[in-house]
Amino acid sequence: MEESDDLLLQLEQILENDEQLDEIGFIHPTQFATLDTNSDSHSLQFNTHFFWNKDHKLAISFEVLSPLYRAAVQKHSCARRNYKPIVRSCSKEGSEEFLGSEIDLLRHSKALVVLSPNFPTAWNSRRWIIKLIAKRFQNLEAIIRNESELVKKICEKFKMNYRAWNHWCWLVSYMTTQQVLDELSKLRKWAELHVADNSCFHFRRRLLVRVLQNNSTGKAEDTSFNEESHTCSFLEGELEWNELLIRRYVGREALWIHRRFLSHCWINKFANDSKLNMFLDREMQLVKTCLVSSPDEFNDILAQAYLAAAYFLWLSKLQAAPQIRYEIHGRLREAGDVTSLLVKISPEKTLFWQSMGI
């Protein structure tokens, strides 16, 4: 076995043995001297100066990243080549050869996404395996939970990782209702610490769509379940949380984009309801308090005013029933000349703002 294959085996054993691993870092070789390598460490017995694993934390030396990556790519490619012909032969499904190939592909792809989180083929391999497993087993709860934890760790290590977030969004379709609710709950704290990460809020929107779909179809057999009341309460809580973040973290575009989604859901759901007036009153109050164009050191207040005004105009152009549009326009006129404010904030877009004026 080559040294690089040896290193990859060590890494894969660590990832497999420590299921609660919650932090991964790449460090300079000289930093290993400062780490505690006592006997209670989970590090393997050979080449311990390349890996350090203790208390569910993993450190990997920069010195071995290159050979590790090459070995992981080679092993992953080999596993894919071996697995494809087995998949084509349905008669071998469930055999030792079939299951062994799945395990190899999952193991090597996991090491690869840890080393290179933007490697698309490795993420696609994991989606491929999960789809095949879903055909054979009804209960994927444990698999999806472990896969979600893997993606979460990688998203924490490598911010705004499109491929990891995209994989996480894809997993939503395989989650149980309780898993979706759990993810929404856990993601709140994470989102509050990453208010500029639109990928995080995009994933949250996928979860919310799933919940709203379940509200309208999943509990029809429960006569005590009031779908409209439950949806109203759920959206109300999300809107209040989003407004709290908008007021606390001034000038963050991702928060306003998320509010557009929530507003669209509310208007579509309660188009012919008194709740629409309550919603519009709240939105106008929020917009008015954010339409402040005074300069500040980091231009956050100007950015907030710009985003609030843009949201304001978005509401005016929202595709809705005529009576709803009339109601929205009436409320918008109460807030004053938003077009002039937008021209003041970004004069380079004067013609565009004037063409969008209400």
XYZ file of C-alpha atoms in Angstrom:
358
model
C 0.000 0.000 0.000
C 1.363 3.421 -0.968
C 1.886 6.046 1.714
C -0.915 8.228 0.319
C -3.331 5.262 0.446
C -2.185 4.651 4.009
C -2.986 8.255 4.924
C -6.404 8.039 3.284
C -7.182 4.868 5.216
C -6.324 6.656 8.465
C -8.598 9.582 7.594
C -11.489 7.341 6.600
C -11.162 5.319 9.798
C -11.272 8.492 11.885
C -14.360 9.756 10.020
C -16.049 6.378 10.448
C -15.149 5.787 14.101
C -15.951 9.264 15.411
C -19.596 9.708 14.398
C -19.971 12.785 16.619
C -17.131 14.639 14.923
C -18.220 18.284 14.939
C -15.153 20.242 13.828
C -12.500 19.728 11.157
C -9.473 21.949 10.624
C -6.358 22.070 8.454
C -3.315 23.266 10.400
C 0.404 23.850 9.873
C 2.676 20.927 10.893
C 4.345 23.054 13.581
C 0.997 23.526 15.337
C 0.743 19.833 16.169
C 3.342 20.360 18.901
C 0.830 22.503 20.809
C -1.932 19.887 20.671
C -2.536 17.442 23.473
C -1.524 13.968 22.237
C -2.037 12.046 25.467
C -3.089 8.413 25.413
C -6.805 9.300 25.628
C -6.586 10.913 22.191
C -8.400 9.090 19.399
C -5.461 9.567 17.010
C -4.268 6.440 15.271
C -1.006 4.853 16.323
C 0.943 5.607 13.155
C 1.646 8.970 11.528
C 0.054 10.789 14.475
C 1.892 13.965 13.499
C -0.438 14.191 10.445
C -3.769 13.681 12.243
C -5.084 14.716 15.638
C -8.517 13.571 16.778
C -9.833 14.216 20.271
C -13.103 15.386 21.844
C -14.765 15.046 18.430
C -12.321 17.519 16.859
C -10.114 16.586 13.906
C -6.957 18.383 12.801
C -5.205 17.480 9.549
C -1.722 18.666 8.666
C -1.315 20.831 5.578
C 1.687 18.650 4.808
C -0.489 15.698 3.711
C -3.426 17.483 2.074
C -2.060 17.100 -1.439
C -1.329 13.316 -1.295
C -4.574 12.760 0.621
C -6.567 14.554 -2.058
C -4.941 12.625 -4.908
C -5.542 9.311 -3.154
C -9.174 10.207 -2.395
C -9.855 11.203 -6.020
C -8.291 7.972 -7.294
C -10.163 5.730 -4.844
C -13.451 7.511 -5.466
C -13.095 7.220 -9.249
C -12.259 3.522 -8.928
C -15.274 2.932 -6.648
C -17.583 4.658 -9.143
C -16.264 2.541 -12.017
C -16.756 -0.646 -10.010
C -20.228 0.313 -8.792
C -21.856 1.268 -12.104
C -21.847 -2.198 -13.728
C -23.174 -3.717 -10.478
C -26.083 -1.250 -10.424
C -26.962 -2.105 -14.012
C -27.280 -5.737 -12.971
C -30.431 -5.710 -10.816
C -29.959 -9.381 -9.973
C -26.944 -8.488 -7.845
C -28.817 -5.894 -5.804
C -28.518 -6.735 -2.114
C -25.551 -9.046 -2.644
C -22.315 -8.668 -0.694
C -20.637 -7.262 -3.784
C -23.394 -4.677 -4.219
C -23.392 -3.556 -0.589
C -19.605 -3.526 -0.435
C -19.433 -1.244 -3.461
C -21.960 1.136 -1.882
C -19.949 1.271 1.333
C -16.727 1.950 -0.568
C -18.306 4.735 -2.605
C -19.839 6.382 0.466
C -16.568 6.115 2.406
C -14.381 7.554 -0.340
C -16.842 10.295 -1.302
C -17.087 11.376 2.348
C -13.319 11.745 2.610
C -13.306 13.646 -0.664
C -15.959 16.206 0.325
C -14.142 16.776 3.625
C -10.910 17.489 1.744
C -12.526 19.314 -1.182
C -16.059 20.524 -0.336
C -16.655 21.894 -3.841
C -15.980 18.585 -5.613
C -19.255 18.100 -7.572
C -18.758 14.443 -8.538
C -18.384 13.372 -4.900
C -21.634 15.128 -3.912
C -23.421 13.585 -6.908
C -22.191 10.128 -5.891
C -23.780 10.519 -2.468
C -27.103 11.640 -4.037
C -26.943 8.655 -6.366
C -26.405 6.206 -3.513
C -29.195 7.705 -1.387
C -31.675 7.449 -4.278
C -30.808 3.786 -4.759
C -31.077 3.064 -1.041
C -34.472 4.806 -0.968
C -35.757 2.292 -3.522
C -34.920 -0.613 -1.224
C -35.755 0.813 2.213
C -38.696 2.899 3.376
C -37.061 4.310 6.498
C -34.138 6.579 5.624
C -34.322 8.658 8.799
C -30.916 7.626 10.178
C -29.178 7.975 6.803
C -30.641 11.434 6.157
C -29.794 12.557 9.694
C -26.153 11.508 9.296
C -25.951 13.058 5.841
C -27.396 16.332 7.159
C -24.825 16.397 9.942
C -22.018 15.894 7.409
C -23.266 18.766 5.244
C -23.703 21.020 8.279
C -20.100 20.470 9.373
C -18.818 21.267 5.900
C -21.000 24.391 5.625
C -19.635 25.608 8.958
C -16.054 25.063 7.813
C -16.460 26.447 4.273
C -18.925 29.341 4.209
C -21.364 29.835 1.312
C -20.492 26.458 -0.180
C -22.986 26.185 -3.027
C -22.581 22.451 -3.679
C -22.921 21.481 -0.020
C -26.021 23.655 0.458
C -27.493 22.348 -2.795
C -27.016 18.775 -1.562
C -28.685 19.704 1.745
C -31.656 21.218 -0.113
C -31.978 18.009 -2.121
C -32.100 15.967 1.094
C -35.279 17.792 2.209
C -37.426 15.645 -0.094
C -36.300 12.535 1.857
C -36.769 14.009 5.352
C -39.642 13.096 7.624
C -41.913 15.895 8.830
C -40.269 15.780 12.254
C -36.799 16.005 10.714
C -37.865 19.081 8.735
C -39.176 20.748 11.895
C -36.005 19.812 13.786
C -33.826 21.276 11.026
C -35.831 24.516 11.090
C -35.398 24.775 14.847
C -31.650 24.038 14.809
C -31.047 26.280 11.798
C -32.418 29.369 13.549
C -29.360 29.791 15.745
C -27.034 29.085 12.836
C -28.844 31.636 10.640
C -28.608 34.299 13.353
C -24.826 33.908 13.255
C -24.693 33.987 9.416
C -27.217 36.664 8.444
C -25.354 37.489 5.216
C -25.359 33.894 3.957
C -28.210 33.653 1.470
C -27.513 29.944 0.943
C -28.568 29.322 4.535
C -31.856 31.178 4.052
C -32.453 29.466 0.712
C -32.212 26.110 2.503
C -34.566 27.415 5.168
C -37.069 28.331 2.465
C -36.952 24.782 1.112
C -37.778 23.517 4.597
C -40.607 26.041 4.970
C -42.149 25.014 1.643
C -42.147 21.412 2.832
C -43.869 22.382 6.101
C -46.508 24.472 4.323
C -47.184 21.617 1.903
C -47.601 19.224 4.830
C -49.983 21.657 6.509
C -52.250 21.702 3.478
C -52.181 17.962 2.707
C -50.499 15.910 5.390
C -53.037 16.166 8.189
C -56.299 16.101 6.327
C -57.382 12.987 8.197
C -57.073 14.783 11.560
C -60.417 16.518 12.078
C -59.052 18.487 15.039
C -56.313 20.018 12.882
C -57.047 23.572 11.709
C -54.801 23.984 8.682
C -55.394 27.729 8.240
C -54.755 28.526 11.895
C -51.621 26.404 11.983
C -50.224 27.980 8.799
C -51.013 31.485 10.073
C -49.231 30.814 13.369
C -46.245 29.269 11.618
C -45.781 32.134 9.116
C -46.419 34.702 11.840
C -43.559 33.301 13.900
C -41.188 33.287 10.927
C -42.115 36.862 9.978
C -41.558 38.113 13.527
C -38.172 36.387 13.702
C -37.168 37.802 10.325
C -38.200 41.319 11.350
C -36.161 40.997 14.537
C -33.086 40.130 12.466
C -33.728 42.955 9.983
C -33.850 45.505 12.797
C -30.858 44.001 14.616
C -28.570 43.438 11.604
C -28.986 46.553 9.490
C -28.495 46.440 5.729
C -28.355 42.647 5.182
C -29.820 41.754 1.780
C -30.322 38.046 2.559
C -32.826 38.969 5.288
C -34.910 41.112 2.940
C -34.887 38.419 0.243
C -36.185 35.968 2.833
C -38.934 38.421 3.750
C -40.081 38.576 0.139
C -40.601 34.825 0.215
C -42.547 35.009 3.475
C -44.673 37.900 2.201
C -45.484 36.048 -0.987
C -46.578 33.004 1.035
C -48.763 35.134 3.301
C -50.478 37.040 0.478
C -51.150 33.864 -1.493
C -52.524 32.077 1.550
C -54.656 34.846 3.026
C -55.612 36.788 -0.113
C -59.294 36.996 0.793
C -58.928 37.277 4.534
C -58.853 40.076 7.105
C -55.339 38.859 7.940
C -54.127 40.592 4.764
C -54.842 44.021 6.247
C -53.007 43.096 9.428
C -50.046 41.937 7.357
C -49.932 45.102 5.228
C -50.120 47.325 8.334
C -47.098 45.530 9.768
C -45.129 45.716 6.529
C -45.764 49.441 6.128
C -44.638 50.072 9.701
C -41.431 48.104 9.114
C -40.681 49.884 5.843
C -41.311 53.355 7.311
C -38.882 52.766 10.190
C -36.205 51.570 7.737
C -36.590 54.413 5.206
C -33.860 56.520 6.748
C -31.303 57.886 4.300
C -28.837 59.483 6.715
C -25.210 58.438 6.051
C -23.272 56.373 8.574
C -19.690 55.126 8.896
C -20.241 51.828 7.060
C -23.263 52.902 4.956
C -25.370 50.219 6.638
C -28.259 52.628 7.247
C -28.256 53.679 3.585
C -28.183 50.014 2.563
C -31.135 49.339 4.874
C -33.115 52.203 3.345
C -32.305 50.975 -0.153
C -33.378 47.404 0.653
C -36.558 48.582 2.390
C -37.494 50.770 -0.571
C -36.739 47.976 -3.031
C -38.948 45.643 -0.973
C -41.595 48.354 -1.023
C -41.539 48.511 -4.819
C -41.476 44.717 -5.044
C -44.739 44.598 -3.104
C -46.265 47.102 -5.540
C -45.346 44.923 -8.518
C -46.378 41.635 -6.935
C -48.562 39.513 -9.196
C -51.822 39.175 -7.293
C -55.562 39.510 -7.756
C -56.741 43.045 -8.745
C -58.385 43.732 -5.385
C -55.203 42.744 -3.573
C -53.053 44.950 -5.809
C -55.441 47.845 -5.163
C -55.143 47.336 -1.416
C -51.346 47.119 -1.593
C -51.069 50.270 -3.705
C -53.266 52.142 -1.263
C -50.955 51.254 1.613
C -47.867 52.060 -0.434
C -49.083 55.581 -1.193
C -49.313 56.218 2.537
C -45.546 55.857 2.865
C -44.746 58.722 0.475
C -42.573 59.009 -2.615
C -40.349 55.956 -2.445
C -39.064 56.469 -5.984
C -37.496 59.807 -5.014
C -35.832 58.178 -2.029
C -34.347 55.453 -4.218
C -33.041 58.067 -6.673
C -31.420 59.861 -3.762
C -29.796 56.691 -2.443
C -28.567 55.392 -5.836
C -28.713 58.190 -8.445
C -26.883 56.027 -10.998
C -30.138 54.022 -11.374
C -32.425 57.058 -11.739
C -34.023 55.962 -15.023
C -34.691 52.479 -13.674
C -36.302 53.744 -10.462
C -38.460 56.208 -12.366
C -39.676 53.438 -14.674
C -40.568 51.349 -11.596
C -42.322 54.171 -9.752
C -45.884 53.706 -8.521
